[in-house]
PDB file of C-alpha atoms in Angstrom:
ATOM      1  CA  MET K   1       3.714  -7.089 -17.084  1.00 37.00           C
ATOM      2  CA  SER K   2       5.596  -9.794 -15.978  1.00 41.00           C
ATOM      3  CA  VAL K   3       5.976  -9.903 -11.842  1.00 53.00           C
ATOM      4  CA  ARG K   4       8.837 -11.974 -10.163  1.00 61.00           C
ATOM      5  CA  ARG K   5       6.794 -14.345  -8.399  1.00 71.00           C
ATOM      6  CA  ARG K   6       6.678 -12.940  -4.537  1.00 77.00           C
ATOM      7  CA  ARG K   7       8.486 -15.966  -2.286  1.00 79.00           C
ATOM      8  CA  GLY K   8       6.868 -14.695   1.256  1.00 78.00           C
ATOM      9  CA  SER K   9       3.875 -15.118   2.363  1.00 82.00           C
ATOM     10  CA  TYR K  10       1.822 -11.895   2.738  1.00 87.00           C
ATOM     11  CA  GLY K  11      -2.204 -12.672   3.133  1.00 84.00           C
ATOM     12  CA  ILE K  12      -4.954 -10.945   1.376  1.00 84.00           C
ATOM     13  CA  ASP K  13      -5.142  -7.214   2.030  1.00 83.00           C
ATOM     14  CA  ALA K  14      -8.608  -6.038   4.472  1.00 82.00           C
ATOM     15  CA  PRO K  15      -9.935 -10.007   4.410  1.00 85.00           C
ATOM     16  CA  TRP K  16     -12.441  -8.642   6.268  1.00 87.00           C
ATOM     17  CA  ALA K  17     -13.576  -6.674   2.751  1.00 87.00           C
ATOM     18  CA  MET K  18     -12.872  -9.968   0.876  1.00 88.00           C
ATOM     19  CA  ALA K  19     -15.129 -11.797   2.733  1.00 92.00           C
ATOM     20  CA  GLY K  20     -18.264  -9.231   3.176  1.00 93.00           C
ATOM     21  CA  LEU K  21     -17.443  -9.246  -1.387  1.00 92.00           C
ATOM     22  CA  LEU K  22     -18.234 -13.194  -1.227  1.00 93.00           C
ATOM     23  CA  VAL K  23     -20.512 -13.393   0.871  1.00 95.00           C
ATOM     24  CA  GLY K  24     -22.481 -11.140  -0.577  1.00 95.00           C
ATOM     25  CA  ALA K  25     -21.812 -12.638  -4.283  1.00 93.00           C
ATOM     26  CA  GLY K  26     -23.430 -15.496  -2.443  1.00 95.00           C
ATOM     27  CA  LEU K  27     -26.481 -14.062  -0.946  1.00 96.00           C
ATOM     28  CA  LEU K  28     -26.981 -12.785  -4.781  1.00 95.00           C
ATOM     29  CA  SER K  29     -26.240 -16.221  -6.577  1.00 95.00           C
ATOM     30  CA  GLY K  30     -28.832 -17.359  -3.948  1.00 95.00           C
ATOM     31  CA  LEU K  31     -32.006 -14.401  -4.885  1.00 95.00           C
ATOM     32  CA  ALA K  32     -31.023 -15.027  -8.358  1.00 94.00           C
ATOM     33  CA  ALA K  33     -31.774 -18.477  -7.805  1.00 95.00           C
ATOM     34  CA  VAL K  34     -35.158 -18.331  -6.099  1.00 95.00           C
ATOM     35  CA  SER K  35     -35.815 -15.202  -8.589  1.00 94.00           C
ATOM     36  CA  PHE K  36     -35.812 -17.794 -11.554  1.00 93.00           C
ATOM     37  CA  VAL K  37     -37.319 -20.835 -10.038  1.00 94.00           C
ATOM     38  CA  LEU K  38     -40.212 -18.835  -8.870  1.00 94.00           C
ATOM     39  CA  ASP K  39     -40.439 -17.070 -13.116  1.00 92.00           C
ATOM     40  CA  VAL K  40     -39.608 -13.563 -11.613  1.00 93.00           C
ATOM     41  CA  LEU K  41     -37.225 -13.232 -14.526  1.00 93.00           C
ATOM     42  CA  PRO K  42     -36.691  -9.381 -14.219  1.00 92.00           C
ATOM     43  CA  ALA K  43     -35.748  -9.498 -10.785  1.00 94.00           C
ATOM     44  CA  GLY K  44     -33.625 -12.809 -11.492  1.00 92.00           C
ATOM     45  CA  ALA K  45     -31.734 -10.998 -13.978  1.00 95.00           C
ATOM     46  CA  VAL K  46     -30.699  -8.299 -11.585  1.00 95.00           C
ATOM     47  CA  PHE K  47     -29.718 -10.331  -8.666  1.00 94.00           C
ATOM     48  CA  LEU K  48     -27.337 -12.742 -11.332  1.00 95.00           C
ATOM     49  CA  PHE K  49     -25.790  -9.317 -12.587  1.00 96.00           C
ATOM     50  CA  GLY K  50     -25.121  -8.202  -9.331  1.00 95.00           C
ATOM     51  CA  ALA K  51     -23.872 -11.424  -7.922  1.00 95.00           C
ATOM     52  CA  LEU K  52     -21.565 -11.665 -10.732  1.00 95.00           C
ATOM     53  CA  TYR K  53     -20.453  -7.752 -10.584  1.00 94.00           C
ATOM     54  CA  THR K  54     -19.705  -8.593  -6.914  1.00 94.00           C
ATOM     55  CA  LEU K  55     -17.624 -11.929  -7.823  1.00 94.00           C
ATOM     56  CA  ALA K  56     -15.550  -9.331 -10.243  1.00 93.00           C
ATOM     57  CA  SER K  57     -15.227  -7.490  -7.466  1.00 92.00           C
ATOM     58  CA  ALA K  58     -13.968 -10.354  -5.046  1.00 92.00           C
ATOM     59  CA  ALA K  59     -11.451 -11.168  -8.539  1.00 93.00           C
ATOM     60  CA  SER K  60     -10.027  -7.441  -8.364  1.00 92.00           C
ATOM     61  CA  HIS K  61      -9.573  -7.471  -4.336  1.00 90.00           C
ATOM     62  CA  LEU K  62      -7.442 -10.615  -4.857  1.00 92.00           C
ATOM     63  CA  TYR K  63      -5.600  -9.351  -7.724  1.00 91.00           C
ATOM     64  CA  THR K  64      -4.446  -6.167  -6.514  1.00 90.00           C
ATOM     65  CA  SER K  65      -3.617  -7.936  -2.692  1.00 88.00           C
ATOM     66  CA  ARG K  66      -1.795 -11.150  -4.335  1.00 88.00           C
ATOM     67  CA  ARG K  67      -0.259  -9.459  -8.126  1.00 90.00           C
ATOM     68  CA  GLY K  68      -0.981  -6.058  -8.647  1.00 90.00           C
ATOM     69  CA  LYS K  69       0.477  -3.852  -5.967  1.00 91.00           C
ATOM     70  CA  PHE K  70       3.452  -6.005  -6.114  1.00 92.00           C
ATOM     71  CA  ALA K  71       3.693  -4.601  -9.726  1.00 92.00           C
ATOM     72  CA  VAL K  72       2.590  -1.018  -9.153  1.00 94.00           C
ATOM     73  CA  TRP K  73       5.340  -1.028  -6.751  1.00 94.00           C
ATOM     74  CA  GLY K  74       8.177  -2.534  -8.381  1.00 93.00           C
ATOM     75  CA  GLU K  75       7.227   0.709 -11.308  1.00 93.00           C
ATOM     76  CA  ARG K  76       7.288   3.433  -9.101  1.00 93.00           C
ATOM     77  CA  LEU K  77      10.801   1.950  -7.443  1.00 94.00           C
ATOM     78  CA  ARG K  78      12.562   1.395 -10.320  1.00 93.00           C
ATOM     79  CA  PRO K  79      14.110   4.480 -10.165  1.00 93.00           C
ATOM     80  CA  LEU K  80      15.847   4.025  -7.056  1.00 94.00           C
ATOM     81  CA  ARG K  81      20.260   3.950  -7.519  1.00 94.00           C
ATOM     82  CA  GLY K  82      20.559   0.514  -4.325  1.00 94.00           C
ATOM     83  CA  ASP K  83      22.113   3.321  -2.461  1.00 96.00           C
ATOM     84  CA  GLU K  84      19.385   4.352  -0.531  1.00 97.00           C
ATOM     85  CA  ARG K  85      17.827   4.459   2.716  1.00 97.00           C
ATOM     86  CA  LEU K  86      14.769   3.649   2.960  1.00 98.00           C
ATOM     87  CA  LEU K  87      11.721   3.620   5.830  1.00 98.00           C
ATOM     88  CA  ASP K  88       7.961   2.785   5.333  1.00 97.00           C
ATOM     89  CA  LEU K  89       5.868   3.762   7.526  1.00 95.00           C
ATOM     90  CA  SER K  90       3.627   1.310   8.089  1.00 92.00           C
ATOM     91  CA  CYS K  91       4.962  -2.060   6.810  1.00 93.00           C
ATOM     92  CA  GLY K  92       2.851  -5.007   7.681  1.00 91.00           C
ATOM     93  CA  ARG K  93       4.157  -8.428   5.928  1.00 92.00           C
ATOM     94  CA  GLY K  94       6.579  -6.529   4.372  1.00 93.00           C
ATOM     95  CA  ASP K  95       5.327  -6.599   0.678  1.00 93.00           C
ATOM     96  CA  VAL K  96       5.946  -2.724  -0.317  1.00 95.00           C
ATOM     97  CA  LEU K  97       9.124  -2.590   2.096  1.00 96.00           C
ATOM     98  CA  LEU K  98      10.447  -6.160   1.006  1.00 95.00           C
ATOM     99  CA  VAL K  99       9.864  -5.118  -2.784  1.00 95.00           C
ATOM    100  CA  ALA K 100      11.804  -2.295  -1.641  1.00 95.00           C
ATOM    101  CA  ALA K 101      14.573  -4.351   0.064  1.00 95.00           C
ATOM    102  CA  GLY K 102      15.316  -6.056  -3.244  1.00 93.00           C
ATOM    103  CA  ARG K 103      16.575  -2.840  -5.033  1.00 93.00           C
ATOM    104  CA  LEU K 104      18.655  -1.915  -2.223  1.00 95.00           C
ATOM    105  CA  GLU K 105      21.829  -3.412  -2.833  1.00 92.00           C
ATOM    106  CA  GLN K 106      23.903  -1.281  -1.180  1.00 94.00           C
ATOM    107  CA  GLY K 107      21.066   0.795   1.007  1.00 96.00           C
ATOM    108  CA  ARG K 108      18.629  -0.872   3.685  1.00 96.00           C
ATOM    109  CA  ALA K 109      14.812  -0.187   4.080  1.00 97.00           C
ATOM    110  CA  THR K 110      13.227   0.087   7.507  1.00 97.00           C
ATOM    111  CA  GLY K 111       9.824  -1.166   8.435  1.00 96.00           C
ATOM    112  CA  VAL K 112       7.480   0.889  11.191  1.00 96.00           C
ATOM    113  CA  LEU K 113       5.038  -1.677  12.734  1.00 94.00           C
ATOM    114  CA  TRP K 114       2.533   0.108  13.781  1.00 89.00           C
ATOM    115  CA  ARG K 115      -0.318  -1.645  15.643  1.00 83.00           C
ATOM    116  CA  ALA K 116       1.174  -4.620  14.761  1.00 80.00           C
ATOM    117  CA  THR K 117       1.332  -8.147  16.136  1.00 85.00           C
ATOM    118  CA  SER K 118       3.909 -10.052  16.817  1.00 90.00           C
ATOM    119  CA  ARG K 119       2.266 -12.550  14.540  1.00 92.00           C
ATOM    120  CA  VAL K 120       2.597  -9.517  12.392  1.00 92.00           C
ATOM    121  CA  GLU K 121       6.516  -8.980  12.949  1.00 93.00           C
ATOM    122  CA  ARG K 122       7.261 -12.630  12.403  1.00 94.00           C
ATOM    123  CA  ALA K 123       5.611 -12.835   9.176  1.00 94.00           C
ATOM    124  CA  ALA K 124       7.427  -9.767   7.971  1.00 94.00           C
ATOM    125  CA  ARG K 125      10.692 -11.669   9.154  1.00 95.00           C
ATOM    126  CA  ARG K 126      10.326 -14.435   7.589  1.00 95.00           C
ATOM    127  CA  ASN K 127       9.048 -12.853   4.650  1.00 95.00           C
ATOM    128  CA  ALA K 128      12.295 -10.903   4.399  1.00 95.00           C
ATOM    129  CA  VAL K 129      13.992 -14.064   4.863  1.00 95.00           C
ATOM    130  CA  ALA K 130      11.654 -16.214   1.702  1.00 93.00           C
ATOM    131  CA  GLU K 131      13.198 -13.219  -0.503  1.00 93.00           C
ATOM    132  CA  GLY K 132      16.667 -13.245   0.387  1.00 93.00           C
ATOM    133  CA  VAL K 133      16.940  -9.471   1.468  1.00 94.00           C
ATOM    134  CA  SER K 134      16.912 -10.031   5.659  1.00 94.00           C
ATOM    135  CA  ASP K 135      20.175  -8.363   5.357  1.00 94.00           C
ATOM    136  CA  ARG K 136      19.124  -5.215   4.221  1.00 94.00           C
ATOM    137  CA  MET K 137      16.169  -4.807   5.907  1.00 95.00           C
ATOM    138  CA  SER K 138      15.377  -4.101   9.791  1.00 96.00           C
ATOM    139  CA  LEU K 139      11.951  -3.393  11.875  1.00 96.00           C
ATOM    140  CA  VAL K 140      11.048  -0.863  14.271  1.00 95.00           C
ATOM    141  CA  ARG K 141       7.821  -0.515  16.265  1.00 95.00           C
ATOM    142  CA  ALA K 142       7.176   2.869  16.387  1.00 95.00           C
ATOM    143  CA  ASP K 143       3.744   5.150  15.681  1.00 94.00           C
ATOM    144  CA  PRO K 144       4.772   6.734  12.545  1.00 94.00           C
ATOM    145  CA  ARG K 145       2.896  10.143  13.849  1.00 94.00           C
ATOM    146  CA  ASP K 146       5.467  10.536  16.322  1.00 95.00           C
ATOM    147  CA  LEU K 147       8.811   8.986  14.216  1.00 96.00           C
ATOM    148  CA  PRO K 148      11.578   7.753  16.345  1.00 95.00           C
ATOM    149  CA  PHE K 149      14.212   9.002  13.674  1.00 97.00           C
ATOM    150  CA  GLU K 150      16.394  12.413  13.438  1.00 96.00           C
ATOM    151  CA  ASP K 151      16.004  14.620  10.934  1.00 96.00           C
ATOM    152  CA  GLY K 152      17.404  14.329   7.407  1.00 96.00           C
ATOM    153  CA  THR K 153      17.629  10.452   8.014  1.00 96.00           C
ATOM    154  CA  PHE K 154      16.047   8.872   4.729  1.00 98.00           C
ATOM    155  CA  ASP K 155      16.356   9.326   1.002  1.00 97.00           C
ATOM    156  CA  VAL K 156      13.201   7.415   0.689  1.00 98.00           C
ATOM    157  CA  VAL K 157       9.467   7.369   2.346  1.00 98.00           C
ATOM    158  CA  VAL K 158       7.174   5.391   1.464  1.00 97.00           C
ATOM    159  CA  SER K 159       3.759   4.131   2.742  1.00 95.00           C
ATOM    160  CA  GLY K 160       1.269   1.318   0.652  1.00 90.00           C
ATOM    161  CA  HIS K 161      -0.838   1.082   3.442  1.00 86.00           C
ATOM    162  CA  PRO K 162      -3.885   3.480   4.884  1.00 81.00           C
ATOM    163  CA  LEU K 163      -3.246   5.503   7.245  1.00 87.00           C
ATOM    164  CA  GLY K 164      -6.746   6.783   7.821  1.00 81.00           C
ATOM    165  CA  ARG K 165      -7.074  10.640   7.458  1.00 78.00           C
ATOM    166  CA  GLY K 166      -5.743  12.376  10.657  1.00 84.00           C
ATOM    167  CA  ALA K 167      -3.251   9.739  11.893  1.00 87.00           C
ATOM    168  CA  GLY K 168      -2.270   9.422   8.239  1.00 89.00           C
ATOM    169  CA  GLU K 169      -1.828  13.683   8.048  1.00 92.00           C
ATOM    170  CA  ARG K 170       0.342  13.917  10.894  1.00 94.00           C
ATOM    171  CA  ALA K 171       2.425  10.470   9.656  1.00 94.00           C
ATOM    172  CA  VAL K 172       2.881  13.001   6.322  1.00 95.00           C
ATOM    173  CA  ARG K 173       4.315  15.512   8.583  1.00 96.00           C
ATOM    174  CA  GLU K 174       7.103  13.556   9.698  1.00 96.00           C
ATOM    175  CA  ALA K 175       7.196  11.329   6.737  1.00 96.00           C
ATOM    176  CA  TYR K 176       8.852  14.851   5.341  1.00 97.00           C
ATOM    177  CA  ARG K 177      11.083  15.968   8.890  1.00 97.00           C
ATOM    178  CA  VAL K 178      12.595  12.499   8.590  1.00 97.00           C
ATOM    179  CA  LEU K 179      14.068  12.988   4.906  1.00 97.00           C
ATOM    180  CA  ARG K 180      16.610  14.377   3.712  1.00 97.00           C
ATOM    181  CA  PRO K 181      16.371  17.835   1.440  1.00 96.00           C
ATOM    182  CA  GLY K 182      15.599  16.673  -2.149  1.00 96.00           C
ATOM    183  CA  GLY K 183      14.510  12.435  -0.774  1.00 96.00           C
ATOM    184  CA  GLN K 184      11.250  12.054  -2.173  1.00 96.00           C
ATOM    185  CA  VAL K 185       8.034  11.020  -0.744  1.00 97.00           C
ATOM    186  CA  LEU K 186       5.623   8.305  -1.730  1.00 97.00           C
ATOM    187  CA  ILE K 187       2.373   7.988  -0.229  1.00 96.00           C
ATOM    188  CA  ALA K 188      -0.839   5.505  -1.965  1.00 94.00           C
ATOM    189  CA  ASP K 189      -4.043   5.430  -0.260  1.00 93.00           C
ATOM    190  CA  VAL K 190      -7.927   4.763  -1.420  1.00 89.00           C
ATOM    191  CA  ARG K 191      -9.181   7.436   0.595  1.00 88.00           C
ATOM    192  CA  HIS K 192      -7.547  10.979   1.754  1.00 92.00           C
ATOM    193  CA  ALA K 193      -4.644  10.853  -0.792  1.00 93.00           C
ATOM    194  CA  ALA K 194      -5.836  14.784  -1.532  1.00 93.00           C
ATOM    195  CA  ALA K 195      -5.596  15.178   2.264  1.00 94.00           C
ATOM    196  CA  TYR K 196      -1.982  14.095   2.577  1.00 95.00           C
ATOM    197  CA  GLU K 197      -1.500  16.026  -1.015  1.00 96.00           C
ATOM    198  CA  GLU K 198      -2.478  19.483   0.713  1.00 95.00           C
ATOM    199  CA  VAL K 199      -0.032  18.371   3.559  1.00 95.00           C
ATOM    200  CA  LEU K 200       2.639  18.187   1.686  1.00 96.00           C
ATOM    201  CA  ARG K 201       1.860  21.593  -0.345  1.00 96.00           C
ATOM    202  CA  ARG K 202       2.052  23.509   2.778  1.00 96.00           C
ATOM    203  CA  LEU K 203       5.141  21.794   3.872  1.00 95.00           C
ATOM    204  CA  GLY K 204       7.111  23.391   0.653  1.00 95.00           C
ATOM    205  CA  ALA K 205       7.676  20.094  -1.400  1.00 96.00           C
ATOM    206  CA  ARG K 206       8.393  20.619  -4.428  1.00 96.00           C
ATOM    207  CA  GLU K 207       7.169  18.454  -7.574  1.00 95.00           C
ATOM    208  CA  VAL K 208       4.249  17.359  -5.620  1.00 96.00           C
ATOM    209  CA  ARG K 209       1.639  15.529  -7.659  1.00 96.00           C
ATOM    210  CA  ARG K 210      -1.612  13.173  -7.206  1.00 96.00           C
ATOM    211  CA  ARG K 211      -1.820  10.395 -10.025  1.00 94.00           C
ATOM    212  CA  ASP K 212      -4.336   6.946  -9.913  1.00 94.00           C
ATOM    213  CA  LEU K 213      -2.413   3.888 -10.028  1.00 92.00           C
ATOM    214  CA  GLY K 214      -4.875   1.686 -12.362  1.00 91.00           C
ATOM    215  CA  GLY K 215      -7.002  -1.274 -12.479  1.00 90.00           C
ATOM    216  CA  ARG K 216      -3.906  -3.168 -10.863  1.00 91.00           C
ATOM    217  CA  ALA K 217      -4.128  -1.744  -7.688  1.00 90.00           C
ATOM    218  CA  TRP K 218      -8.312  -1.522  -7.454  1.00 88.00           C
ATOM    219  CA  ARG K 219      -9.475  -2.651  -4.572  1.00 85.00           C
ATOM    220  CA  GLY K 220     -12.725  -4.048  -5.393  1.00 85.00           C
ATOM    221  CA  GLY K 221     -13.489  -1.972  -8.564  1.00 85.00           C
ATOM    222  CA  PRO K 222     -12.708   1.554  -9.731  1.00 86.00           C
ATOM    223  CA  TRP K 223     -14.853   3.067  -6.814  1.00 85.00           C
ATOM    224  CA  ALA K 224     -11.821   2.259  -4.226  1.00 85.00           C
ATOM    225  CA  ARG K 225      -9.430   3.363  -6.304  1.00 89.00           C
ATOM    226  CA  THR K 226      -5.745   3.752  -5.146  1.00 92.00           C
ATOM    227  CA  GLU K 227      -4.111   7.045  -5.705  1.00 95.00           C
ATOM    228  CA  LEU K 228      -0.328   7.985  -5.315  1.00 95.00           C
ATOM    229  CA  VAL K 229       1.159  10.957  -3.777  1.00 96.00           C
ATOM    230  CA  GLU K 230       4.491  11.878  -4.698  1.00 96.00           C
ATOM    231  CA  GLY K 231       6.708  14.859  -3.547  1.00 96.00           C
ATOM    232  CA  THR K 232      10.261  15.507  -3.024  1.00 97.00           C
ATOM    233  CA  LYS K 233      11.791  17.499  -0.120  1.00 96.00           C
ATOM    234  CA  ALA K 234      13.027  21.629  -0.677  1.00 92.00           C
ATOM    235  CA  THR K 235      16.896  21.839  -0.386  1.00 86.00           C
ATOM    236  CA  VAL K 236      18.023  24.369   1.526  1.00 72.00           C
TER     237      VAL K 236
END
């Protein structure tokens, strides 16, 4: 699928993981070379396969960070009418937030800066200007486990960044609180999506489901799949 080239600078998700994969690929390549020089062919073949697999994992991680996640979220947010109030629970440099803002011609997207440095905040604001949506978005420093918004403030709540197990479950409860009746929540996570699904079911959300976002959202390979939890807030 063709994806519009993003004009902002969003970096690489979990750069330490990417660095680890590249270092691992280098070490395995070195071991493969030594094994072949010493004529230990079976070991060389195993090390070479490991190096290639690790490089493929690094390529997968890079693709998801730079292109895949934007395509996935563009599809998930396509049904927006354009006049919604949307909240991103942990916006980082603004990747998901600004994809959403691009679809909100009459609406507004609010991003929560959680544990974010001033450098990250400046990057998010620069990206909003670069994407041409700075007039449709705002940033607030807050904890997603204790949001500074009234009940029923938003039509849509999203999260594309890992929230963690305990913190994430509390953030999902807060997301549900600030969501209007009939509003939708979409939370993506690599590890804890099942726990978030259970929280939404306990809260009484309707149409709750958990789905694999596919290869475009792998964080290195199928062993690090991203799952999306969706739900609709029950109406009174």
